[in-house]
PDB file of C-alpha atoms in Angstrom:
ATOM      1  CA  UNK A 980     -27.551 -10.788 -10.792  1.00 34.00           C
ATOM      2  CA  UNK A 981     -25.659 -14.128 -10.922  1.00 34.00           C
ATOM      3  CA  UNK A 982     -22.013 -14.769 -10.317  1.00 36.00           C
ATOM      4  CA  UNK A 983     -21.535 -15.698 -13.691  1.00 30.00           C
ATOM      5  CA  UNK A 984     -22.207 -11.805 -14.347  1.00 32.00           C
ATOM      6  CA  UNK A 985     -18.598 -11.460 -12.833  1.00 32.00           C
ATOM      7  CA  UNK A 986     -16.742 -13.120 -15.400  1.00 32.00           C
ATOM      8  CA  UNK A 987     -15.356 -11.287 -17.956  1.00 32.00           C
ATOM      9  CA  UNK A 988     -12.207 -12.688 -18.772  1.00 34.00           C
ATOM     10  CA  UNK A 989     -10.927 -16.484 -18.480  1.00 38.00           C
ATOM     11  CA  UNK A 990      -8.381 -17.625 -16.610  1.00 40.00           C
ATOM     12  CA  UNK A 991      -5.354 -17.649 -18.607  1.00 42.00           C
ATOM     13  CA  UNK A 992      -2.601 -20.531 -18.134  1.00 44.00           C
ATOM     14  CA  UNK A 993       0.060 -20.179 -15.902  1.00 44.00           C
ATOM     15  CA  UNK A 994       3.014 -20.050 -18.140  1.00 48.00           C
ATOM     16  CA  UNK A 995       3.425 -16.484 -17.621  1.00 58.00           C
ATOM     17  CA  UNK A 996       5.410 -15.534 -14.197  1.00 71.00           C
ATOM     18  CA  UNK A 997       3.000 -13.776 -11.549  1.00 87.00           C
ATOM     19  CA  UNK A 998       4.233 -10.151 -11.148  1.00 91.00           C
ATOM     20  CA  UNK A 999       2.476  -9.093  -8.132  1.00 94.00           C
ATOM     21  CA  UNK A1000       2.446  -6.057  -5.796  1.00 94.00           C
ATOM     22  CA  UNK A1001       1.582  -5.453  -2.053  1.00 92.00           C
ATOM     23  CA  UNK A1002      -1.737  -4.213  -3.662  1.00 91.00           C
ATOM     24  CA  UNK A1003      -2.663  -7.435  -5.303  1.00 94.00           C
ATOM     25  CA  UNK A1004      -1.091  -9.837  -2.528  1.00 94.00           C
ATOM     26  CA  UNK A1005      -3.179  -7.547  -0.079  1.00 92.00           C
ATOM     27  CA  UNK A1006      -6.391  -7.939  -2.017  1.00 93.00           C
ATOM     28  CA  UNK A1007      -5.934 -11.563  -2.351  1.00 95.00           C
ATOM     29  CA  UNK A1008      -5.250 -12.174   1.606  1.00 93.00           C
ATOM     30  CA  UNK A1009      -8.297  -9.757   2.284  1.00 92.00           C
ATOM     31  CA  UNK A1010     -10.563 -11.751  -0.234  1.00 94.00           C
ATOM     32  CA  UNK A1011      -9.904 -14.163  -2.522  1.00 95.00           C
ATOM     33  CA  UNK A1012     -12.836 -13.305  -5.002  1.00 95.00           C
ATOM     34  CA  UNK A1013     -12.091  -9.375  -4.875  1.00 94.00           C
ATOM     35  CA  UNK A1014      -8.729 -10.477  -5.953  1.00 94.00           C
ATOM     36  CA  UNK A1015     -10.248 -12.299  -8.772  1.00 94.00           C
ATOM     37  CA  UNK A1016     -12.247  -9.465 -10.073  1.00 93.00           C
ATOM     38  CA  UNK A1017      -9.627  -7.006  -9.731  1.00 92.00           C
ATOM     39  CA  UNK A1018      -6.550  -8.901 -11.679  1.00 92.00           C
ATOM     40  CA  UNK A1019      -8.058 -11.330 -13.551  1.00 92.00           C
ATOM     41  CA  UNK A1020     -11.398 -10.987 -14.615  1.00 91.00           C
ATOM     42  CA  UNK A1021     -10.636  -7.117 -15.291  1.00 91.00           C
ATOM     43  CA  UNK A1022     -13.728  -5.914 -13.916  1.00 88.00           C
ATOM     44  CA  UNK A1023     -14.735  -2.488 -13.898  1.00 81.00           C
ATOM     45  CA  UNK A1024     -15.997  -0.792 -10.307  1.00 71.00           C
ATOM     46  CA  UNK A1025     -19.312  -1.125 -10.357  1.00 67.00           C
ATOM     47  CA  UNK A1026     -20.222   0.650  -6.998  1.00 60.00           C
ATOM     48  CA  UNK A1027     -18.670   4.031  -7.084  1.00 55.00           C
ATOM     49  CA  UNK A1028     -20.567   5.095  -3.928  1.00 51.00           C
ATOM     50  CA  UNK A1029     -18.755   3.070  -1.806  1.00 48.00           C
ATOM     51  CA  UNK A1030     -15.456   4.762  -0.742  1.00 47.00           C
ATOM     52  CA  UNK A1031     -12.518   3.746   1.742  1.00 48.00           C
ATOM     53  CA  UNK A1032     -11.872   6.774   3.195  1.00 47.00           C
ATOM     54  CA  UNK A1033     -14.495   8.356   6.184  1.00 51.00           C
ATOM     55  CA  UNK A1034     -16.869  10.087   5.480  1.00 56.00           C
ATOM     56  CA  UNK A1035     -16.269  11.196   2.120  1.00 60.00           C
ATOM     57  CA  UNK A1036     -18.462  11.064  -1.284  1.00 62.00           C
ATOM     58  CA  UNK A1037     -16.805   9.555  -4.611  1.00 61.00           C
ATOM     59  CA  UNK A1038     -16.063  12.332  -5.553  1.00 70.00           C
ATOM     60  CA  UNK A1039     -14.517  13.777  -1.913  1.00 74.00           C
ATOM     61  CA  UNK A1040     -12.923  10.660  -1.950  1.00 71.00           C
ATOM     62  CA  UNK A1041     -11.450  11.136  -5.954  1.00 76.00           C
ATOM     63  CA  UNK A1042     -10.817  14.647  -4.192  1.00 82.00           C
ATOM     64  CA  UNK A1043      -8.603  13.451  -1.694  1.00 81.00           C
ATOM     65  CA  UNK A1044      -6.685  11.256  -3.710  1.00 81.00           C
ATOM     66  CA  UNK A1045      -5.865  13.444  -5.910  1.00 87.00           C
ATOM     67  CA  UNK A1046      -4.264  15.745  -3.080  1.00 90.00           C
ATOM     68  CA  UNK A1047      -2.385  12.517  -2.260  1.00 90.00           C
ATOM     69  CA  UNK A1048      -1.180  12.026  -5.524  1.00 91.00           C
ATOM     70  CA  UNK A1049      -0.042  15.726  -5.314  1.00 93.00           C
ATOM     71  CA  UNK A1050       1.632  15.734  -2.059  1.00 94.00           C
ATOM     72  CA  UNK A1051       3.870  12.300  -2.988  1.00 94.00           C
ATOM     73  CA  UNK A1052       4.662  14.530  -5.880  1.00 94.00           C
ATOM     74  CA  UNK A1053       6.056  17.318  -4.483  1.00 95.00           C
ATOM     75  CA  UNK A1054       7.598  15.026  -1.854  1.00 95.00           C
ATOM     76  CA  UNK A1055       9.493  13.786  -4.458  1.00 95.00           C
ATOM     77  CA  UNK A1056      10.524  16.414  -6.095  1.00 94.00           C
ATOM     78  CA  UNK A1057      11.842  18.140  -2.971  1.00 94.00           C
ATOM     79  CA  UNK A1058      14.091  15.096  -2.660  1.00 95.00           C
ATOM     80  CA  UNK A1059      15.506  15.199  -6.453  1.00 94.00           C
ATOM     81  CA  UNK A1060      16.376  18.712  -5.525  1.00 91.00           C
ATOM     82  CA  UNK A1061      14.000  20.842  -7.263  1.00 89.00           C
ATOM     83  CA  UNK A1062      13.811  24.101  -5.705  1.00 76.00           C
ATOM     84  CA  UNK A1063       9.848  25.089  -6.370  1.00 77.00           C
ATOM     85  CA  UNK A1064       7.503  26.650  -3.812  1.00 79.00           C
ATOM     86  CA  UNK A1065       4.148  24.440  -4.446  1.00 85.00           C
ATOM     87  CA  UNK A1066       1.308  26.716  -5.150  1.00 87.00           C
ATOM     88  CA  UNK A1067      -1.533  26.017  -3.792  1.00 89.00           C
ATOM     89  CA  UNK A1068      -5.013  27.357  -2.177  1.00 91.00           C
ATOM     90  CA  UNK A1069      -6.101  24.083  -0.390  1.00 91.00           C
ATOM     91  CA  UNK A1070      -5.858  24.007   3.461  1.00 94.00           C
ATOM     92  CA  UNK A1071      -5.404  20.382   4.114  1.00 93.00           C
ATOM     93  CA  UNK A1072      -2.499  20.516   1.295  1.00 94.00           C
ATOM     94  CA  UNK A1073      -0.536  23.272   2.839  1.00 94.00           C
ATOM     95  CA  UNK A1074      -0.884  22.286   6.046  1.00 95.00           C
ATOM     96  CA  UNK A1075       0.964  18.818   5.207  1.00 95.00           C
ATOM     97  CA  UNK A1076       3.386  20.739   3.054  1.00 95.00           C
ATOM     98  CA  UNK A1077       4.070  22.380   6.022  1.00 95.00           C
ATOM     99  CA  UNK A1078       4.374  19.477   8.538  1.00 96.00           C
ATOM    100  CA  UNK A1079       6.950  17.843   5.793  1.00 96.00           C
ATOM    101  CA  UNK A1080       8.744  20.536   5.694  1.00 94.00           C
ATOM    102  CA  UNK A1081       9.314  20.624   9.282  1.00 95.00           C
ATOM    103  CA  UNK A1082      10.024  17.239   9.555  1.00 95.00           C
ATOM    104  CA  UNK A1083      12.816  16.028  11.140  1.00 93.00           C
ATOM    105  CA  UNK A1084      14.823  13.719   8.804  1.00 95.00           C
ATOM    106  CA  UNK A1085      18.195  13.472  10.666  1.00 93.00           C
ATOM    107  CA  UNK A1086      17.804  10.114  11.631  1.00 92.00           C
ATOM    108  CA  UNK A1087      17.572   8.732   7.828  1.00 96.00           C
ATOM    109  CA  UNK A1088      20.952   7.454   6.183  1.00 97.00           C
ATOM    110  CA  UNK A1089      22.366  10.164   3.814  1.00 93.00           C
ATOM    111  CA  UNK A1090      21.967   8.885   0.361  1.00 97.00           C
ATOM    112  CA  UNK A1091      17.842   9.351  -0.183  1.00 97.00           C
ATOM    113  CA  UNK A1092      15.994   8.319  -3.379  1.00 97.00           C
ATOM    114  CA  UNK A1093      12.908   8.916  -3.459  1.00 97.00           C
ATOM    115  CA  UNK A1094       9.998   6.871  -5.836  1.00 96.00           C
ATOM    116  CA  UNK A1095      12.830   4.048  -6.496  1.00 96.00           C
ATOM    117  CA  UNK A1096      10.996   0.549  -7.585  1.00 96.00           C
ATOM    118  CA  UNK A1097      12.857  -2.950  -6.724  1.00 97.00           C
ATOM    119  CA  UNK A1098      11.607  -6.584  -8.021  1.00 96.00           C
ATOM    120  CA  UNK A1099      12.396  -9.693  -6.102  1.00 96.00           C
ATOM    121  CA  UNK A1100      11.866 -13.352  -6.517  1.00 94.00           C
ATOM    122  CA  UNK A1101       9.313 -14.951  -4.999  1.00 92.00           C
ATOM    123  CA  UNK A1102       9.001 -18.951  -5.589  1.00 85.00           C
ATOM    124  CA  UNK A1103       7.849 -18.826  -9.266  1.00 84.00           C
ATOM    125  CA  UNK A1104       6.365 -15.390  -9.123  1.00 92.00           C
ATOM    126  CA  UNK A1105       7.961 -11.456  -8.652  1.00 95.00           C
ATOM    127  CA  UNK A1106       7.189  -9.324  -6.321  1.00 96.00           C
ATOM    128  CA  UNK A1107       7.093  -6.058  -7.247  1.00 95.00           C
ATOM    129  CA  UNK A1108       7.700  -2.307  -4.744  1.00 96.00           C
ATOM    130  CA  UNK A1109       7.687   0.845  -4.936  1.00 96.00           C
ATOM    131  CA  UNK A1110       9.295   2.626  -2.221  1.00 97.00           C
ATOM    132  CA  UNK A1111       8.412   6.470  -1.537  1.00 97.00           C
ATOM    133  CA  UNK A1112      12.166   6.932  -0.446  1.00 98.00           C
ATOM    134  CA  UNK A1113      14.532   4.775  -0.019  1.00 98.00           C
ATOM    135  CA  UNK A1114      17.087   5.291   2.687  1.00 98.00           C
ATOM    136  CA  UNK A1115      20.618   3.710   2.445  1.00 98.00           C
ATOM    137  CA  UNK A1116      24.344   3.421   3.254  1.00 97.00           C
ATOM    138  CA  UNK A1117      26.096   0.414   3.393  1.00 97.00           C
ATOM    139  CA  UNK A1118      25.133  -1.593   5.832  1.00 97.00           C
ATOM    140  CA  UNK A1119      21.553   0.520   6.559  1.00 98.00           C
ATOM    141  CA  UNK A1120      18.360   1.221   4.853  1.00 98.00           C
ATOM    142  CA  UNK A1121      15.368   2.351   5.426  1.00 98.00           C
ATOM    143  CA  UNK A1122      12.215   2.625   3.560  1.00 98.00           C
ATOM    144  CA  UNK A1123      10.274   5.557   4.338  1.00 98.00           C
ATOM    145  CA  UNK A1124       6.340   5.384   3.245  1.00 97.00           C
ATOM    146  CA  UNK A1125       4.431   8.479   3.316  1.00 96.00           C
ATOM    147  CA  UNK A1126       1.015   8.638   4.620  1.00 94.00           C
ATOM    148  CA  UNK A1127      -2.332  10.732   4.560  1.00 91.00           C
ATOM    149  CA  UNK A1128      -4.891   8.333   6.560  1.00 86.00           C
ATOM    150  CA  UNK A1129      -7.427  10.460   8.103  1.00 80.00           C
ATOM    151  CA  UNK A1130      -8.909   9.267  11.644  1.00 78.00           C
ATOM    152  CA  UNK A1131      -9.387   9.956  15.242  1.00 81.00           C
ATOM    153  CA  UNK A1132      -6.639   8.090  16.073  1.00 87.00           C
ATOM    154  CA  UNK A1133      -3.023   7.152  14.345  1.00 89.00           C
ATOM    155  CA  UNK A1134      -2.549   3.304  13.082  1.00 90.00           C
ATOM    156  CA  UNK A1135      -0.420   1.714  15.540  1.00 91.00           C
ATOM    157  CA  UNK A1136       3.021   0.401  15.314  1.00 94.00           C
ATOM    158  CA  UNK A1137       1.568  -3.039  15.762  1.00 94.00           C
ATOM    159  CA  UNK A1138      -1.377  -2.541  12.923  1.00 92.00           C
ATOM    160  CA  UNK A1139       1.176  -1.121  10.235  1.00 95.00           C
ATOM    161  CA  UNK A1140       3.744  -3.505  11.394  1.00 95.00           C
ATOM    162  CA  UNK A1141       1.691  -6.612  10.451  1.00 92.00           C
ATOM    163  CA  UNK A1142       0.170  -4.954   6.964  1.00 93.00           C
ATOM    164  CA  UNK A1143       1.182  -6.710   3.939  1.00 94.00           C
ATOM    165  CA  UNK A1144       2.391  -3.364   2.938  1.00 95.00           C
ATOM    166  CA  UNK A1145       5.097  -3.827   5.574  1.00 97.00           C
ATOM    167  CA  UNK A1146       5.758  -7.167   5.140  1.00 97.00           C
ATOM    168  CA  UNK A1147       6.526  -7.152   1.563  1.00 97.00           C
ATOM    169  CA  UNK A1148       8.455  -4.202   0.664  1.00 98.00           C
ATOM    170  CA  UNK A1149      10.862  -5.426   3.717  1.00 98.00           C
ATOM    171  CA  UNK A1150      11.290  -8.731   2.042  1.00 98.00           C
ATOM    172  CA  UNK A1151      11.728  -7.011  -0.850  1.00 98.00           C
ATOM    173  CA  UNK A1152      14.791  -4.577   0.566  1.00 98.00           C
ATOM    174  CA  UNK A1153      16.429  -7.543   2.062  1.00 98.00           C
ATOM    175  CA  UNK A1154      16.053  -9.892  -0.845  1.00 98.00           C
ATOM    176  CA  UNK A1155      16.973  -7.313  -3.813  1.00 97.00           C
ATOM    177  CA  UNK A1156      18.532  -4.334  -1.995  1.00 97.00           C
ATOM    178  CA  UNK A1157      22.571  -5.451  -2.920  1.00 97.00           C
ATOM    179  CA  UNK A1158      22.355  -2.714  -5.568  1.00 97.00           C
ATOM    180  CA  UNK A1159      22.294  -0.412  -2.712  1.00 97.00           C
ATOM    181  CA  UNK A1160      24.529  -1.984  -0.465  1.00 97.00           C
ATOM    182  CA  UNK A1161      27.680  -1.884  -2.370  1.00 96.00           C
ATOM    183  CA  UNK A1162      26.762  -5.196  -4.085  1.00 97.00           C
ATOM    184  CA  UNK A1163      25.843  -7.285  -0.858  1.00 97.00           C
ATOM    185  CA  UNK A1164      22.451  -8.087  -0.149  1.00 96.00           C
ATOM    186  CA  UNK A1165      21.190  -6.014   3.255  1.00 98.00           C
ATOM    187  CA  UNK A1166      20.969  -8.356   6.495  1.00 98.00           C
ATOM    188  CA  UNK A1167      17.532  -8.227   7.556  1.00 98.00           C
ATOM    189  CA  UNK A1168      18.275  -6.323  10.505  1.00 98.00           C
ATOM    190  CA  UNK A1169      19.736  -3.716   8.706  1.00 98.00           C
ATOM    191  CA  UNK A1170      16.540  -2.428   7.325  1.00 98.00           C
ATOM    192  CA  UNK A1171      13.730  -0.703   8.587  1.00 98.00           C
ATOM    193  CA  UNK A1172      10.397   0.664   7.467  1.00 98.00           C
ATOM    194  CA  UNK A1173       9.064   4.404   8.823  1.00 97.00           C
ATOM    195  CA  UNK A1174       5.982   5.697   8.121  1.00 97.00           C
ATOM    196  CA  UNK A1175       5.377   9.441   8.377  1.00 96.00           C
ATOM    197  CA  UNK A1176       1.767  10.426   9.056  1.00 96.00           C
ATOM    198  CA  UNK A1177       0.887  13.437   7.475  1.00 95.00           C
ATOM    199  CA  UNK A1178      -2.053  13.771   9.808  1.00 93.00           C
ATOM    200  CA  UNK A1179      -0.970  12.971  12.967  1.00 94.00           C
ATOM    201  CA  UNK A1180       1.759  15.698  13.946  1.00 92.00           C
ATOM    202  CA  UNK A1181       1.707  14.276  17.550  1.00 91.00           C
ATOM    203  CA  UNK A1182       2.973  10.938  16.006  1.00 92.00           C
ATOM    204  CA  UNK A1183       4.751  11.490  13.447  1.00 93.00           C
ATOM    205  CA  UNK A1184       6.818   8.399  12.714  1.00 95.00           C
ATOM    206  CA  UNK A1185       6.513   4.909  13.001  1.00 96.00           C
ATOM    207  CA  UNK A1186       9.436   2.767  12.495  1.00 96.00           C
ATOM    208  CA  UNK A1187       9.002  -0.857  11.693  1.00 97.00           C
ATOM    209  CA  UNK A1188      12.259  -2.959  12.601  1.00 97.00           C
ATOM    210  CA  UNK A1189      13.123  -6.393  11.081  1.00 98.00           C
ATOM    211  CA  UNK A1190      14.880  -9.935  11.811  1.00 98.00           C
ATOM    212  CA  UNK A1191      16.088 -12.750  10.214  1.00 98.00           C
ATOM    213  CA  UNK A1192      12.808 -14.491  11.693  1.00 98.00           C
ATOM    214  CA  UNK A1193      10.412 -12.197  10.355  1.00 98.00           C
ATOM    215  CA  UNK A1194      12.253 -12.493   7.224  1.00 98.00           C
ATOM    216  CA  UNK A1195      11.666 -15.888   7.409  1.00 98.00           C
ATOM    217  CA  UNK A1196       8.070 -15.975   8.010  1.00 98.00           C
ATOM    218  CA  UNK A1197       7.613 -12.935   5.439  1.00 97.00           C
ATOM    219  CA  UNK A1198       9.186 -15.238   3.015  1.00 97.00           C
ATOM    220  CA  UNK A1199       6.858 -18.558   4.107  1.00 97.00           C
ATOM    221  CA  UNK A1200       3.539 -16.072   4.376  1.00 96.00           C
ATOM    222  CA  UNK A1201       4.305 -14.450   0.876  1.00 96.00           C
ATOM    223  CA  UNK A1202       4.717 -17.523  -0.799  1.00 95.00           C
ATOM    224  CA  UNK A1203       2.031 -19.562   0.719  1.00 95.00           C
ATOM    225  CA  UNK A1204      -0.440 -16.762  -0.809  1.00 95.00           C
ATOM    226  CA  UNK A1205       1.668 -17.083  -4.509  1.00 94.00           C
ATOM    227  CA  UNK A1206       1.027 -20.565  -4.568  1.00 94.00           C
ATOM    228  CA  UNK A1207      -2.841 -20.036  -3.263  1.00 94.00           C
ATOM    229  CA  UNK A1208      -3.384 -17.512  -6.256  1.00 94.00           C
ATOM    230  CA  UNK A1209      -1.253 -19.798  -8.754  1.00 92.00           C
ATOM    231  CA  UNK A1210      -3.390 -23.119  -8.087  1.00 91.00           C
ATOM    232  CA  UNK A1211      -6.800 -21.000  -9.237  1.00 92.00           C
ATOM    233  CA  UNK A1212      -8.212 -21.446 -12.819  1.00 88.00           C
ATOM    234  CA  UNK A1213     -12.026 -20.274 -12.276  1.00 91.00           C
ATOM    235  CA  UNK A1214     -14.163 -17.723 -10.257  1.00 93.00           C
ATOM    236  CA  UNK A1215     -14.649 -21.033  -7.536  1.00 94.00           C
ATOM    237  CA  UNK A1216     -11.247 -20.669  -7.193  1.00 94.00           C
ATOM    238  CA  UNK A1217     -11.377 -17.688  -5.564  1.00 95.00           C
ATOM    239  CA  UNK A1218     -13.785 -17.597  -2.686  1.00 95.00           C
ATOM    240  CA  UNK A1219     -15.615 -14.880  -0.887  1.00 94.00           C
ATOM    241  CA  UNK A1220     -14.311 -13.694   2.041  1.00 93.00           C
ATOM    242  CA  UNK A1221     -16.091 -14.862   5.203  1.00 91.00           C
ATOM    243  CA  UNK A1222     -15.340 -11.525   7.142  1.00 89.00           C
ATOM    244  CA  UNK A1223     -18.297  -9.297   5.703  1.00 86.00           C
ATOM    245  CA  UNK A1224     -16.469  -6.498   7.202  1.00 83.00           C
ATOM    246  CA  UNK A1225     -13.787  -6.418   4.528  1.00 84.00           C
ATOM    247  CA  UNK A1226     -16.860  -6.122   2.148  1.00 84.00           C
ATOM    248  CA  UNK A1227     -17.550  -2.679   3.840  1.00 76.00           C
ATOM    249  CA  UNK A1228     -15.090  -0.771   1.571  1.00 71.00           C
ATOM    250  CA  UNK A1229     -15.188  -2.975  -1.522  1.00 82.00           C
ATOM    251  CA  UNK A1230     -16.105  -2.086  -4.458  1.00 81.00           C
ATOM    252  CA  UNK A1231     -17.301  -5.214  -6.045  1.00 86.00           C
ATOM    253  CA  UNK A1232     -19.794  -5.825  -3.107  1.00 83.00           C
ATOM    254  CA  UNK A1233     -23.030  -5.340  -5.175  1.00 82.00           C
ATOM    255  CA  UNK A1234     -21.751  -8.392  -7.882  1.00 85.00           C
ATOM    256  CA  UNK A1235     -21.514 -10.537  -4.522  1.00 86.00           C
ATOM    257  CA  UNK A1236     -24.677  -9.930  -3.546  1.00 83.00           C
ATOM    258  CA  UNK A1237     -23.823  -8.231   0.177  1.00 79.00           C
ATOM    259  CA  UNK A1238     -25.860  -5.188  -0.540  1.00 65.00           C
ATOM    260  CA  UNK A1239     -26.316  -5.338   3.495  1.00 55.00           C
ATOM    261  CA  UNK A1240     -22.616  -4.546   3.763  1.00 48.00           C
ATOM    262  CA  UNK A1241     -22.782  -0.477   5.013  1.00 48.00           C
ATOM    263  CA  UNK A1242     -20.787   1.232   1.169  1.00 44.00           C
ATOM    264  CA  UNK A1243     -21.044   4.794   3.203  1.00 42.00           C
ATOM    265  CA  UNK A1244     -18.463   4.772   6.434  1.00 39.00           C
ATOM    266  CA  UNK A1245     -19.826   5.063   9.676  1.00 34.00           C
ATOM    267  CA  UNK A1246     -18.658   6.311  12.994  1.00 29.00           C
ATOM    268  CA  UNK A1247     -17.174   2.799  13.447  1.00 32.00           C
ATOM    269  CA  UNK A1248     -15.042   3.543  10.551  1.00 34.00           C
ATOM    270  CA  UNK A1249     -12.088   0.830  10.853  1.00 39.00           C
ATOM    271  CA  UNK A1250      -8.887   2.461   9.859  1.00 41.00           C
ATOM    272  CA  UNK A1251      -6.958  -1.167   9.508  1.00 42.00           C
ATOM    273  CA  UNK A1252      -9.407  -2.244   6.770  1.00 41.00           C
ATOM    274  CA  UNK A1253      -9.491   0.840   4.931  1.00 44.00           C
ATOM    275  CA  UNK A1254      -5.534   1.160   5.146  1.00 45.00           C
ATOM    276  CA  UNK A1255      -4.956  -0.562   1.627  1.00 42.00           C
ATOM    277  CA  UNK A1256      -7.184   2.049   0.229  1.00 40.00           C
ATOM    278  CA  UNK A1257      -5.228   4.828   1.177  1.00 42.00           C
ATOM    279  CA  UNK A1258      -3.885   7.604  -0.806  1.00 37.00           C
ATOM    280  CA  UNK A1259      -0.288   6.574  -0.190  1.00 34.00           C
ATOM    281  CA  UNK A1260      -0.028   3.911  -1.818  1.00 37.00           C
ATOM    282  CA  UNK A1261      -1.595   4.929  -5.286  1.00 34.00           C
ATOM    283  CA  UNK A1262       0.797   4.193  -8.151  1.00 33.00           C
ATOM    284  CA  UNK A1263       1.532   6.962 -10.534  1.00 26.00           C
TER     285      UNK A1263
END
């Protein structure tokens, strides 16, 4: 199959603003081409073996999103205030219904929104996030990102701090976030990012703290990779990745030719590459 195979759609000018998310931006740092496929040339997954998640079939793996989907749900209808007992007969669902429930939340500001989505500028694109919760009183907010990553061991606070994930919905908060701060835009030191592991009772929480300087190099980072996508017009534009480890979990491996790229996860499953994948940050 040639790589000509992978072009459905053309380029289109660049008249029309970028709106990107943490998804796209994360797909583009990760590889180029992938990002390519996936936003611009519209192509369809042709490898549904191959699945990000350990272990698991595609349809385990359609499984366990679905859960995921399903847990965020009645997250967030716990926090609008709707007083339903989710029924349910799966395990692995009750027992995170369970561990939420028990949660301790005391240390979140008081005012708690949960599924709230914020735009910001970013050079001549938007950047586009969905928060799980948002946090906030003035002068303090926190974003608080719900997770189900399976694994032997939790992500740690230096792996989810340097995600894109992390990087962009805090630039996000502190860029946009005046609504929420009775009309001034947060410092960057007054927000925070804490992600609560569903499977990892032991460690629960992992909170992400911010600076002016990270802000900074958020901003420089974020917009370096705008004006990397914004500059590409063709499929050579947008380059394979050179780490054929990223190409492990990817979907669109067959179309570049690295068949000898494992699609089923082995016991060296990598939880930091397969983190974008993960069930929490499904939009729905």
């Amino acid at each position: 199959m040639s790589n000509s195979l992978c072009i459905i759609i053309p380029r289109v000018n660049n008249a029309a603003p970028l709106r990107l998310s943490q998804h796209s931006l994360g797909d583009f740092a990760d590889c180029p081409r992938r990002y390519y496929l996936r936003y611009i040339a519209q192509q369809a997954w042709p490898l549904v073996e191959a699945s990000p998640t350990g272990g698991l079939t595609a349809l385990q793996y359609r499984e366990y999103l679905r859960k995921g989907a399903l847990l965020h749900r009645w997250i967030e209808r716990h926090w609008l205030g709707i007083d339903e007992t989710p029924q349910t007969d799966d395990p692995e669902l009750q027992t995170w219904w369970a561990r939420f429930l028990s949660a301790d939340f005391s240390h979140l500001p008081a005012t708690r929104t949960p599924e709230l989505e914020l735009t910001a500028p970013l050079g001549e694109a938007s950047l586009y996030a969905r928060f799980d919760l948002l946090a906030y009183q003035p002068g303090q907010a926190v974003i608080v990102d719900w997770k189900t990553l399976r694994g032997e061991t939790a992500p740690s606070y230096q792996m989810l701090k340097r995600r894109i994930q992390t990087r962009a919905y805090l630039y996000v908060l502190a860029t946009a976030g005046a609504p929420f701060n009775e009309g001034h835009p947060f410092e960057p030191e007054q927000c925070a990012m804490r992600y609560w592991l569903a499977n990892f009772p032991d460690r629960a929480w992992v909170e992400i703290t911010y600076s002016r300087a990270e802000y900074e190099a958020d901003k420089a980072m974020l917009s370096g990779l705008v004006d990397e996508i914004s500059r590409g017009q063709t499929i050579e534009d947008f380059p394979k990745t050179s780490d054929e480890r990223k190409c492990r979990y990817c979907e669109y491996r067959t179309l570049c030719h690295r068949l000898g790229a494992p699609g089923a996860i082995t016991p060296e499953f990598d939880p930091e590459a397969a983190l974008d994948g993960e069930v929490g940050e499904l939009e729905y």
